[in-house]
mmCIF file of C-alpha atoms and ligand atoms in Angstrom:
data_model
loop_
_atom_site.group_PDB
_atom_site.id
_atom_site.type_symbol
_atom_site.label_atom_id
_atom_site.label_comp_id
_atom_site.label_asym_id
_atom_site.label_seq_id
_atom_site.Cartn_x
_atom_site.Cartn_y
_atom_site.Cartn_z
ATOM 1 C CA MET A 1 0.000 0.000 0.000
ATOM 2 C CA THR A 2 1.272 3.488 -0.804
ATOM 3 C CA VAL A 3 -0.281 6.231 1.245
ATOM 4 C CA SER A 4 0.332 9.834 0.249
ATOM 5 C CA ALA A 5 0.470 12.619 2.768
ATOM 6 C CA PRO A 6 -1.878 15.579 2.484
ATOM 7 C CA ALA A 7 -0.019 18.789 1.513
ATOM 8 C CA THR A 8 0.901 21.103 4.403
ATOM 9 C CA PRO A 9 -1.561 24.037 4.553
ATOM 10 C CA PRO A 10 0.328 27.299 3.886
ATOM 11 C CA HIS A 11 -0.528 28.819 7.309
ATOM 12 C CA VAL A 12 1.120 25.979 9.273
ATOM 13 C CA HIS A 13 4.602 26.844 10.538
ATOM 14 C CA ARG A 14 6.694 23.897 11.641
ATOM 15 C CA ARG A 15 9.461 25.840 13.421
ATOM 16 C CA PHE A 16 11.597 22.698 13.438
ATOM 17 C CA LEU A 17 12.212 23.188 9.716
ATOM 18 C CA ASP A 18 13.669 26.717 10.023
ATOM 19 C CA PRO A 19 17.238 25.754 11.059
ATOM 20 C CA LEU A 20 17.241 23.059 8.405
ATOM 21 C CA LEU A 21 16.542 25.754 5.832
ATOM 22 C CA GLY A 22 19.437 27.817 7.190
ATOM 23 C CA LYS A 23 17.460 30.102 9.537
ATOM 24 C CA ALA A 24 18.352 30.496 13.223
ATOM 25 C CA ILE A 25 15.397 30.768 15.611
ATOM 26 C CA SER A 26 15.341 31.546 19.297
ATOM 27 C CA PRO A 27 14.715 29.522 21.357
ATOM 28 C CA PRO A 28 15.869 26.746 19.019
ATOM 29 C CA PRO A 29 13.628 23.762 18.303
ATOM 30 C CA ILE A 30 14.080 20.711 20.503
ATOM 31 C CA TRP A 31 13.549 16.954 20.189
ATOM 32 C CA LEU A 32 15.495 14.105 21.798
ATOM 33 C CA MET A 33 16.854 10.904 20.302
ATOM 34 C CA ARG A 34 14.905 7.942 21.764
ATOM 35 C CA GLN A 35 12.301 10.351 23.123
ATOM 36 C CA ALA A 36 9.859 7.445 23.016
ATOM 37 C CA GLY A 37 11.028 4.563 25.175
ATOM 38 C CA ARG A 38 11.455 2.782 28.456
ATOM 39 C CA TYR A 39 11.948 5.876 30.651
ATOM 40 C CA LEU A 40 8.218 6.604 30.123
ATOM 41 C CA PRO A 41 5.696 4.511 32.096
ATOM 42 C CA GLU A 42 3.129 4.911 29.303
ATOM 43 C CA TYR A 43 5.651 3.420 26.822
ATOM 44 C CA LYS A 44 6.218 0.412 29.086
ATOM 45 C CA ALA A 45 2.460 -0.167 29.286
ATOM 46 C CA THR A 46 1.964 -0.039 25.499
ATOM 47 C CA ARG A 47 5.086 -2.146 24.927
ATOM 48 C CA ALA A 48 3.742 -4.826 27.305
ATOM 49 C CA ALA A 49 0.388 -4.846 25.484
ATOM 50 C CA ALA A 50 2.101 -5.166 22.064
ATOM 51 C CA GLY A 51 4.137 -8.321 22.781
ATOM 52 C CA SER A 52 7.677 -8.241 21.427
ATOM 53 C CA PHE A 53 9.589 -5.086 20.482
ATOM 54 C CA LEU A 54 9.212 -5.872 16.758
ATOM 55 C CA ASP A 55 5.487 -6.570 17.232
ATOM 56 C CA LEU A 56 5.292 -2.987 18.474
ATOM 57 C CA CYS A 57 7.275 -1.673 15.484
ATOM 58 C CA TYR A 58 4.923 -3.527 13.094
ATOM 59 C CA ASN A 59 1.681 -2.418 14.739
ATOM 60 C CA PRO A 60 0.885 0.975 13.109
ATOM 61 C CA LYS A 61 -1.729 1.894 15.712
ATOM 62 C CA LEU A 62 0.513 1.193 18.717
ATOM 63 C CA ALA A 63 3.712 2.464 17.041
ATOM 64 C CA ALA A 64 1.898 5.745 16.320
ATOM 65 C CA GLU A 65 0.673 5.832 19.918
ATOM 66 C CA VAL A 66 4.190 5.525 21.412
ATOM 67 C CA THR A 67 5.485 8.148 18.955
ATOM 68 C CA LEU A 68 2.832 10.554 20.245
ATOM 69 C CA GLN A 69 3.430 9.896 23.967
ATOM 70 C CA PRO A 70 6.478 12.195 24.375
ATOM 71 C CA ILE A 71 4.791 14.860 22.210
ATOM 72 C CA ARG A 72 1.787 14.915 24.560
ATOM 73 C CA ARG A 73 4.026 15.129 27.633
ATOM 74 C CA TYR A 74 6.616 17.636 26.480
ATOM 75 C CA GLY A 75 5.403 19.275 23.239
ATOM 76 C CA PHE A 76 8.653 18.621 21.364
ATOM 77 C CA ASP A 77 8.989 20.443 18.029
ATOM 78 C CA ALA A 78 9.461 17.141 16.203
ATOM 79 C CA ALA A 79 8.232 13.576 16.582
ATOM 80 C CA ILE A 80 10.371 10.705 15.359
ATOM 81 C CA LEU A 81 8.641 7.717 13.827
ATOM 82 C CA PHE A 82 8.736 4.822 16.305
ATOM 83 C CA SER A 83 10.566 1.975 14.624
ATOM 84 C CA ASP A 84 14.139 0.663 14.619
ATOM 85 C CA ILE A 85 17.113 0.683 12.254
ATOM 86 C CA LEU A 86 17.043 -3.140 12.296
ATOM 87 C CA VAL A 87 13.636 -3.226 10.588
ATOM 88 C CA VAL A 88 15.694 -3.063 7.369
ATOM 89 C CA PRO A 89 17.592 -6.380 7.785
ATOM 90 C CA ASP A 90 14.342 -7.924 9.010
ATOM 91 C CA ALA A 91 12.582 -6.696 5.840
ATOM 92 C CA LEU A 92 15.429 -8.140 3.741
ATOM 93 C CA GLY A 93 14.731 -11.558 5.233
ATOM 94 C CA GLN A 94 17.539 -11.793 7.813
ATOM 95 C CA SER A 95 15.207 -12.421 10.675
ATOM 96 C CA VAL A 96 15.882 -10.151 13.661
ATOM 97 C CA SER A 97 14.904 -10.711 17.272
ATOM 98 C CA PHE A 98 15.410 -8.595 20.379
ATOM 99 C CA LEU A 99 16.342 -10.520 23.504
ATOM 100 C CA GLU A 100 15.025 -8.927 26.684
ATOM 101 C CA GLY A 101 17.847 -6.961 28.298
ATOM 102 C CA GLU A 102 20.451 -8.230 25.786
ATOM 103 C CA GLY A 103 19.742 -6.387 22.562
ATOM 104 C CA PRO A 104 19.327 -7.560 18.972
ATOM 105 C CA ARG A 105 20.202 -10.963 17.503
ATOM 106 C CA LEU A 106 20.533 -11.765 13.785
ATOM 107 C CA ASP A 107 21.743 -14.831 11.909
ATOM 108 C CA PRO A 108 25.143 -13.349 10.899
ATOM 109 C CA ILE A 109 26.272 -12.767 7.311
ATOM 110 C CA ARG A 110 30.019 -13.368 7.492
ATOM 111 C CA ASP A 111 30.899 -13.615 3.784
ATOM 112 C CA ALA A 112 29.684 -12.657 0.319
ATOM 113 C CA GLY A 113 28.164 -16.130 -0.198
ATOM 114 C CA ALA A 114 25.678 -15.491 2.615
ATOM 115 C CA LEU A 115 24.319 -12.420 0.793
ATOM 116 C CA LYS A 116 22.209 -14.838 -1.265
ATOM 117 C CA ARG A 117 19.980 -15.187 1.795
ATOM 118 C CA LEU A 118 18.825 -11.562 1.427
ATOM 119 C CA LYS A 119 15.658 -10.808 -0.524
ATOM 120 C CA PRO A 120 15.597 -7.052 -1.317
ATOM 121 C CA GLU A 121 12.591 -7.555 -3.604
ATOM 122 C CA ALA A 122 10.517 -8.748 -0.625
ATOM 123 C CA ALA A 123 11.262 -5.732 1.585
ATOM 124 C CA ALA A 124 8.456 -3.503 0.268
ATOM 125 C CA LYS A 125 5.828 -5.473 2.196
ATOM 126 C CA THR A 126 7.487 -4.660 5.535
ATOM 127 C CA TYR A 127 8.228 -1.048 4.583
ATOM 128 C CA ALA A 128 4.534 -0.531 3.753
ATOM 129 C CA ILE A 129 3.599 -1.422 7.350
ATOM 130 C CA VAL A 130 6.019 1.177 8.752
ATOM 131 C CA CYS A 131 4.771 3.748 6.232
ATOM 132 C CA GLU A 132 1.249 3.148 7.509
ATOM 133 C CA THR A 133 2.492 4.339 10.926
ATOM 134 C CA VAL A 134 3.937 7.452 9.257
ATOM 135 C CA ALA A 135 0.625 8.183 7.520
ATOM 136 C CA ARG A 136 -1.319 7.800 10.794
ATOM 137 C CA LEU A 137 1.115 10.142 12.509
ATOM 138 C CA ARG A 138 0.764 12.807 9.863
ATOM 139 C CA GLN A 139 -2.974 12.742 10.590
ATOM 140 C CA ASP A 140 -2.699 12.626 14.391
ATOM 141 C CA LEU A 141 0.217 14.943 15.181
ATOM 142 C CA PRO A 142 -0.380 18.613 15.989
ATOM 143 C CA LYS A 143 0.026 20.506 12.707
ATOM 144 C CA GLU A 144 3.045 22.455 14.000
ATOM 145 C CA THR A 145 4.964 19.292 14.994
ATOM 146 C CA ALA A 146 7.397 18.064 12.354
ATOM 147 C CA LEU A 147 7.638 14.345 11.656
ATOM 148 C CA ILE A 148 11.075 12.750 11.302
ATOM 149 C CA GLY A 149 11.476 9.538 9.325
ATOM 150 C CA PHE A 150 14.726 7.610 9.627
ATOM 151 C CA CYS A 151 16.910 4.666 8.788
ATOM 152 C CA GLY A 152 20.287 3.386 9.893
ATOM 153 C CA ALA A 153 23.225 4.244 7.657
ATOM 154 C CA PRO A 154 24.487 1.307 5.556
ATOM 155 C CA TRP A 155 27.704 0.948 7.584
ATOM 156 C CA THR A 156 25.958 0.802 10.979
ATOM 157 C CA VAL A 157 23.215 -1.565 9.751
ATOM 158 C CA ALA A 158 25.915 -3.750 8.163
ATOM 159 C CA THR A 159 27.763 -4.003 11.498
ATOM 160 C CA TYR A 160 24.681 -5.677 13.021
ATOM 161 C CA MET A 161 24.039 -7.854 9.937
ATOM 162 C CA VAL A 162 27.612 -9.134 9.857
ATOM 163 C CA GLY A 163 28.193 -9.320 13.613
ATOM 164 C CA GLY A 164 24.801 -10.854 14.409
ATOM 165 C CA GLU A 165 24.578 -8.663 17.503
ATOM 166 C CA GLY A 166 25.791 -5.347 18.883
ATOM 167 C CA SER A 167 29.498 -5.020 19.675
ATOM 168 C CA SER A 168 31.777 -2.270 20.861
ATOM 169 C CA ASP A 169 34.386 -2.618 18.103
ATOM 170 C CA GLN A 170 32.420 -3.921 15.068
ATOM 171 C CA ALA A 171 35.266 -6.396 14.524
ATOM 172 C CA HIS A 172 33.331 -8.807 12.281
ATOM 173 C CA ALA A 173 32.192 -6.091 9.865
ATOM 174 C CA ARG A 174 35.611 -4.449 9.741
ATOM 175 C CA SER A 175 37.297 -7.803 9.122
ATOM 176 C CA PHE A 176 34.834 -8.738 6.339
ATOM 177 C CA ALA A 177 35.434 -5.319 4.721
ATOM 178 C CA TYR A 178 39.249 -5.724 4.819
ATOM 179 C CA ARG A 179 39.213 -9.369 3.697
ATOM 180 C CA ASP A 180 36.745 -8.914 0.836
ATOM 181 C CA PRO A 181 36.016 -5.252 0.045
ATOM 182 C CA LYS A 182 34.134 -6.221 -3.116
ATOM 183 C CA GLY A 183 31.813 -8.618 -1.285
ATOM 184 C CA PHE A 184 31.301 -6.190 1.586
ATOM 185 C CA GLY A 185 30.620 -3.473 -1.013
ATOM 186 C CA GLN A 186 27.805 -5.652 -2.391
ATOM 187 C CA LEU A 187 26.170 -5.669 1.039
ATOM 188 C CA ILE A 188 26.575 -1.882 1.287
ATOM 189 C CA ASP A 189 25.057 -1.481 -2.209
ATOM 190 C CA ILE A 190 22.016 -3.539 -1.201
ATOM 191 C CA LEU A 191 21.620 -1.339 1.878
ATOM 192 C CA VAL A 192 21.977 1.891 -0.124
ATOM 193 C CA GLU A 193 19.255 0.828 -2.567
ATOM 194 C CA THR A 194 16.841 -0.487 0.040
ATOM 195 C CA SER A 195 17.375 2.540 2.330
ATOM 196 C CA ILE A 196 16.461 4.878 -0.541
ATOM 197 C CA GLU A 197 13.274 2.874 -1.160
ATOM 198 C CA TYR A 198 12.432 2.872 2.561
ATOM 199 C CA LEU A 199 13.106 6.579 3.189
ATOM 200 C CA SER A 200 11.342 7.607 0.016
ATOM 201 C CA GLY A 201 8.270 5.635 1.145
ATOM 202 C CA GLN A 202 8.365 7.458 4.486
ATOM 203 C CA VAL A 203 8.420 10.844 2.714
ATOM 204 C CA VAL A 204 5.502 9.899 0.461
ATOM 205 C CA ALA A 205 3.593 8.801 3.580
ATOM 206 C CA GLY A 206 4.200 12.132 5.341
ATOM 207 C CA ALA A 207 7.685 12.476 6.875
ATOM 208 C CA ASP A 208 8.878 16.120 6.782
ATOM 209 C CA VAL A 209 12.538 15.438 7.586
ATOM 210 C CA LEU A 210 14.816 12.376 7.468
ATOM 211 C CA GLN A 211 17.622 11.357 9.801
ATOM 212 C CA ILE A 212 20.290 8.780 8.964
ATOM 213 C CA PHE A 213 21.797 7.146 12.071
ATOM 214 C CA ASP A 214 25.450 6.098 11.697
ATOM 215 C CA SER A 215 25.966 5.115 15.320
ATOM 216 C CA TRP A 216 29.202 3.206 14.685
ATOM 217 C CA ALA A 217 30.893 5.635 12.295
ATOM 218 C CA SER A 218 33.610 6.037 14.928
ATOM 219 C CA THR A 219 35.383 2.727 14.347
ATOM 220 C CA LEU A 220 36.730 3.269 10.819
ATOM 221 C CA PRO A 221 40.107 4.640 9.649
ATOM 222 C CA GLU A 222 39.784 7.441 7.107
ATOM 223 C CA ASP A 223 39.969 5.439 3.850
ATOM 224 C CA GLU A 224 37.343 3.011 5.119
ATOM 225 C CA PHE A 225 35.306 5.941 6.470
ATOM 226 C CA GLU A 226 35.266 7.279 2.938
ATOM 227 C CA SER A 227 34.222 3.949 1.384
ATOM 228 C CA TRP A 228 31.657 2.794 3.948
ATOM 229 C CA VAL A 229 30.339 6.007 5.539
ATOM 230 C CA LEU A 230 30.792 8.997 3.203
ATOM 231 C CA GLU A 231 30.207 7.412 -0.175
ATOM 232 C CA PRO A 232 27.071 5.345 0.672
ATOM 233 C CA THR A 233 25.509 8.241 2.620
ATOM 234 C CA GLN A 234 26.255 10.611 -0.248
ATOM 235 C CA ARG A 235 24.506 8.235 -2.688
ATOM 236 C CA ILE A 236 21.427 7.988 -0.485
ATOM 237 C CA VAL A 237 21.214 11.749 0.044
ATOM 238 C CA ALA A 238 21.779 12.579 -3.658
ATOM 239 C CA THR A 239 18.991 10.249 -4.794
ATOM 240 C CA LEU A 240 16.572 11.456 -2.113
ATOM 241 C CA LYS A 241 17.298 15.082 -3.017
ATOM 242 C CA LYS A 242 16.378 14.312 -6.622
ATOM 243 C CA LYS A 243 13.152 12.546 -5.654
ATOM 244 C CA HIS A 244 12.110 14.881 -2.826
ATOM 245 C CA PRO A 245 13.996 18.183 -3.203
ATOM 246 C CA GLY A 246 12.266 19.944 -0.290
ATOM 247 C CA VAL A 247 12.918 17.315 2.352
ATOM 248 C CA PRO A 248 15.896 18.039 4.656
ATOM 249 C CA VAL A 249 18.219 15.232 5.721
ATOM 250 C CA ILE A 250 20.109 15.130 9.038
ATOM 251 C CA GLY A 251 23.205 12.925 9.321
ATOM 252 C CA PHE A 252 24.383 11.458 12.631
ATOM 253 C CA PRO A 253 27.930 10.114 12.163
ATOM 254 C CA ARG A 254 28.457 9.306 15.842
ATOM 255 C CA GLY A 255 32.092 9.628 16.891
ATOM 256 C CA ALA A 256 33.203 10.946 13.463
ATOM 257 C CA CYS A 257 35.162 13.581 15.328
ATOM 258 C CA GLY A 258 37.892 14.983 13.031
ATOM 259 C CA LEU A 259 36.002 13.707 9.967
ATOM 260 C CA SER A 260 32.778 15.571 10.797
ATOM 261 C CA GLU A 261 33.553 18.547 8.616
ATOM 262 C CA THR A 262 34.330 16.265 5.679
ATOM 263 C CA PHE A 263 31.070 14.424 6.379
ATOM 264 C CA LEU A 264 29.118 17.678 6.223
ATOM 265 C CA LYS A 265 30.816 18.796 2.993
ATOM 266 C CA VAL A 266 30.780 15.509 1.091
ATOM 267 C CA THR A 267 27.485 13.814 1.928
ATOM 268 C CA GLY A 268 25.094 16.646 1.025
ATOM 269 C CA VAL A 269 23.166 16.463 4.313
ATOM 270 C CA ASP A 270 21.390 19.624 5.501
ATOM 271 C CA ALA A 271 22.464 19.204 9.127
ATOM 272 C CA ILE A 272 24.860 17.219 11.251
ATOM 273 C CA SER A 273 23.943 15.703 14.599
ATOM 274 C CA CYS A 274 26.910 15.724 16.999
ATOM 275 C CA ASP A 275 27.707 13.267 19.766
ATOM 276 C CA THR A 276 28.421 14.154 23.381
ATOM 277 C CA ALA A 277 32.213 14.150 23.020
ATOM 278 C CA MET A 278 32.207 16.810 20.288
ATOM 279 C CA PRO A 279 33.597 20.119 21.644
ATOM 280 C CA LEU A 280 31.113 22.996 21.308
ATOM 281 C CA ARG A 281 33.738 25.081 19.525
ATOM 282 C CA VAL A 282 33.944 22.391 16.820
ATOM 283 C CA MET A 283 30.141 22.409 16.499
ATOM 284 C CA ARG A 284 30.411 26.180 16.197
ATOM 285 C CA SER A 285 32.921 25.874 13.377
ATOM 286 C CA LEU A 286 30.615 23.393 11.590
ATOM 287 C CA GLN A 287 27.859 26.042 11.642
ATOM 288 C CA HIS A 288 30.070 28.230 9.460
ATOM 289 C CA HIS A 289 29.173 25.986 6.515
ATOM 290 C CA GLY A 290 25.719 27.555 6.603
ATOM 291 C CA LYS A 291 24.170 24.268 7.677
ATOM 292 C CA ALA A 292 22.472 23.402 10.947
ATOM 293 C CA VAL A 293 24.064 21.477 13.795
ATOM 294 C CA GLN A 294 22.141 19.332 16.261
ATOM 295 C CA GLY A 295 23.106 17.971 19.651
ATOM 296 C CA ASN A 296 24.946 17.304 21.942
ATOM 297 C CA PHE A 297 23.670 17.282 25.532
ATOM 298 C CA ASP A 298 24.929 14.287 27.520
ATOM 299 C CA PRO A 299 22.111 11.727 28.130
ATOM 300 C CA LEU A 300 23.708 10.910 31.499
ATOM 301 C CA LEU A 301 23.474 14.533 32.596
ATOM 302 C CA LEU A 302 19.772 14.169 31.862
ATOM 303 C CA VAL A 303 19.764 11.317 34.393
ATOM 304 C CA ALA A 304 21.631 13.450 36.958
ATOM 305 C CA GLY A 305 19.457 16.577 36.571
ATOM 306 C CA GLY A 306 19.806 19.518 38.967
ATOM 307 C CA ALA A 307 21.829 22.704 38.523
ATOM 308 C CA ALA A 308 24.450 20.954 36.370
ATOM 309 C CA LEU A 309 21.736 20.236 33.775
ATOM 310 C CA ASP A 310 20.700 23.903 33.645
ATOM 311 C CA ARG A 311 24.321 25.075 33.411
ATOM 312 C CA ARG A 312 25.098 22.852 30.446
ATOM 313 C CA VAL A 313 21.874 23.776 28.615
ATOM 314 C CA ASP A 314 22.820 27.445 28.963
ATOM 315 C CA GLU A 315 26.379 26.819 27.783
ATOM 316 C CA ILE A 316 25.182 24.989 24.675
ATOM 317 C CA LEU A 317 22.607 27.661 23.860
ATOM 318 C CA ARG A 318 25.048 30.525 24.488
ATOM 319 C CA THR A 319 27.556 28.985 22.097
ATOM 320 C CA LEU A 320 25.305 27.766 19.294
ATOM 321 C CA SER A 321 21.804 29.234 19.252
ATOM 322 C CA ASP A 322 22.447 32.372 17.174
ATOM 323 C CA LYS A 323 23.098 30.240 14.107
ATOM 324 C CA PRO A 324 20.961 27.351 12.740
ATOM 325 C CA PHE A 325 20.755 24.930 15.660
ATOM 326 C CA ILE A 326 18.517 22.113 16.933
ATOM 327 C CA PHE A 327 18.698 21.173 20.603
ATOM 328 C CA ASN A 328 19.134 17.423 21.135
ATOM 329 C CA LEU A 329 21.178 14.882 23.032
ATOM 330 C CA GLY A 330 24.520 13.475 21.882
ATOM 331 C CA HIS A 331 22.960 9.963 21.887
ATOM 332 C CA GLY A 332 19.648 8.363 22.914
ATOM 333 C CA ILE A 333 17.812 8.828 26.229
ATOM 334 C CA VAL A 334 18.687 5.977 28.611
ATOM 335 C CA PRO A 335 15.912 4.008 30.380
ATOM 336 C CA GLN A 336 16.841 5.200 33.897
ATOM 337 C CA THR A 337 16.117 8.870 32.981
ATOM 338 C CA PRO A 338 13.586 10.468 35.368
ATOM 339 C CA PRO A 339 10.779 11.907 33.171
ATOM 340 C CA GLU A 340 10.754 15.106 35.283
ATOM 341 C CA HIS A 341 14.352 15.831 34.234
ATOM 342 C CA VAL A 342 13.201 15.829 30.614
ATOM 343 C CA ALA A 343 10.539 18.386 31.602
ATOM 344 C CA GLN A 344 13.268 20.483 33.292
ATOM 345 C CA LEU A 345 15.406 20.352 30.141
ATOM 346 C CA VAL A 346 12.577 21.368 27.820
ATOM 347 C CA GLU A 347 11.563 24.213 30.133
ATOM 348 C CA ARG A 348 15.124 25.512 30.313
ATOM 349 C CA VAL A 349 15.526 25.482 26.522
ATOM 350 C CA ARG A 350 12.119 27.121 25.973
ATOM 351 C CA ALA A 351 12.897 29.890 28.496
ATOM 352 C CA TRP A 352 16.183 30.778 26.759
ATOM 353 C CA LYS A 353 16.795 34.431 25.991
ATOM 354 C CA PRO A 354 20.071 35.347 24.332
HETATM 355 O O1 CP3 B 401 12.252 7.584 19.940
HETATM 356 C C1 CP3 B 401 13.028 7.304 19.006
HETATM 357 O O2 CP3 B 401 14.196 7.752 18.934
HETATM 358 C C2 CP3 B 401 12.521 6.449 17.849
HETATM 359 C C3 CP3 B 401 12.747 5.058 17.903
HETATM 360 C C4 CP3 B 401 14.133 4.439 17.743
HETATM 361 C C5 CP3 B 401 14.463 3.225 18.403
HETATM 362 N N1 CP3 B 401 15.696 2.829 17.944
HETATM 363 C C6 CP3 B 401 13.597 2.528 19.357
HETATM 364 C C7 CP3 B 401 14.154 1.452 20.200
HETATM 365 C C8 CP3 B 401 15.223 4.803 16.941
HETATM 366 C C9 CP3 B 401 15.414 6.042 16.082
HETATM 367 C C10 CP3 B 401 16.189 3.765 17.078
HETATM 368 C C11 CP3 B 401 17.482 3.763 16.362
HETATM 369 C C12 CP3 B 401 18.459 2.697 16.629
HETATM 370 N N2 CP3 B 401 18.235 1.377 16.894
HETATM 371 C C13 CP3 B 401 19.862 2.882 16.541
HETATM 372 C C14 CP3 B 401 20.561 4.180 16.176
HETATM 373 C C15 CP3 B 401 20.636 5.142 17.292
HETATM 374 C C16 CP3 B 401 21.507 4.704 18.449
HETATM 375 O O3 CP3 B 401 20.918 4.502 19.534
HETATM 376 O O4 CP3 B 401 22.726 4.558 18.271
HETATM 377 C C17 CP3 B 401 20.467 1.646 16.838
HETATM 378 C C18 CP3 B 401 21.956 1.368 16.882
HETATM 379 C C19 CP3 B 401 19.419 0.699 17.050
HETATM 380 C C20 CP3 B 401 19.572 -0.753 17.328
HETATM 381 C C21 CP3 B 401 18.967 -1.163 18.604
HETATM 382 N N3 CP3 B 401 17.628 -1.109 18.896
HETATM 383 C C22 CP3 B 401 19.629 -1.716 19.737
HETATM 384 C C23 CP3 B 401 21.122 -1.950 19.833
HETATM 385 C C24 CP3 B 401 18.657 -1.971 20.701
HETATM 386 C C25 CP3 B 401 18.852 -2.640 22.038
HETATM 387 C C26 CP3 B 401 19.400 -1.733 23.035
HETATM 388 C C27 CP3 B 401 18.310 -1.119 23.874
HETATM 389 O O5 CP3 B 401 18.332 0.103 24.072
HETATM 390 O O6 CP3 B 401 17.471 -1.916 24.360
HETATM 391 C C28 CP3 B 401 17.403 -1.539 20.174
HETATM 392 C C29 CP3 B 401 16.091 -1.616 20.858
HETATM 393 C C30 CP3 B 401 15.232 -0.388 20.867
HETATM 394 N N4 CP3 B 401 15.029 0.474 19.833
HETATM 395 C C31 CP3 B 401 14.438 0.049 21.973
HETATM 396 C C32 CP3 B 401 13.751 1.204 21.559
HETATM 397 C C33 CP3 B 401 12.758 2.028 22.334
HETATM 398 C C34 CP3 B 401 14.333 -0.637 23.306
HETATM 399 C C35 CP3 B 401 13.601 -1.944 23.175
HETATM 400 C C36 CP3 B 401 12.397 -2.165 24.063
HETATM 401 O O7 CP3 B 401 11.562 -1.282 24.288
HETATM 402 O O8 CP3 B 401 12.287 -3.303 24.511
#
């Protein structure tokens, strides 16, 4: 099923889009990575009713409901589709499961021969279910709330497909890529093509903005960063820009550090999301490219709360908010976050006066 979004009425202003179009606004828009999730009691209740985590992702009514929960509580400027980056390998036929408290498990693809198990032509059926969630959200969200669609970047998704689970060093994927760059490149090509199809479907269904999560960009030396992060992301962005010229794309190359500027220049993204370790002065220098930066409040400071939270919010806003900027965390909210600290954060950002 392809569902098309209704056009945005001309009087609706989604302030989230301003920085992405190069315009600074004060106070800046705010949303938080993993703003829907286990720190919210209402999420835990819906999650329990849905069954498994993937059952929740593939239930458009409940997935839309958990997307809306943090919007109702905090009035964020953007909602992010509730789904997961590992929906893509699942759609390709590499069945994915999430073990309670242990994270994802996949039947690993350790060499080019195993790529035969993937069925890109069958993925559309799964993508259509997720796009139904997007279409529901476009109907149910407040008109001024932007809707973010997303996928994982090919490199990060490949690390899970090759490793079969999360790891801190992505050793299996890096080894495959060194041993057989051509074979690994075939996997990346499959992911580029299917990600374009998936993201394009999300835009047609009503996503206003797209974010590409490259959570493990940090583990590659520069030549490999070019082959497996820059080049595939650039291909995805270029094709999306042709198909949907008005739809901004945010890149999140977590840990890219000294390669962030290159990422911003080469990939064609409209904004870069920065992790917690990125110095604010580097984020400042990235703003000089005329593109927006997003980030990079520490999710653990959100757990701690108190005066330290307020101080850091002010420091970030003082340094970055006069140029195109989106307030966010440097990585996702962790489950032990007290919901009232999120309220404190949002209040502090909203009260900001330069
Ligand atoms: O609110 C949102 O941000 C939207 C939903 C969203 C989820 N995952 C929900 C989720 C998004 C955008 C993601 C992205 C994602 N998923 C990434 C990239 C961002 C990042 O965090 O680095 C990655 C690497 C994944 C893969 C993934 N999903 C792992 C490793 C895990 C297990 C770890 C964990 O936190 O449990 C997940 C599960 C997951 N994805 C949960 C949620 C809310 C928790 C599962 C549950 O509720 O049982």
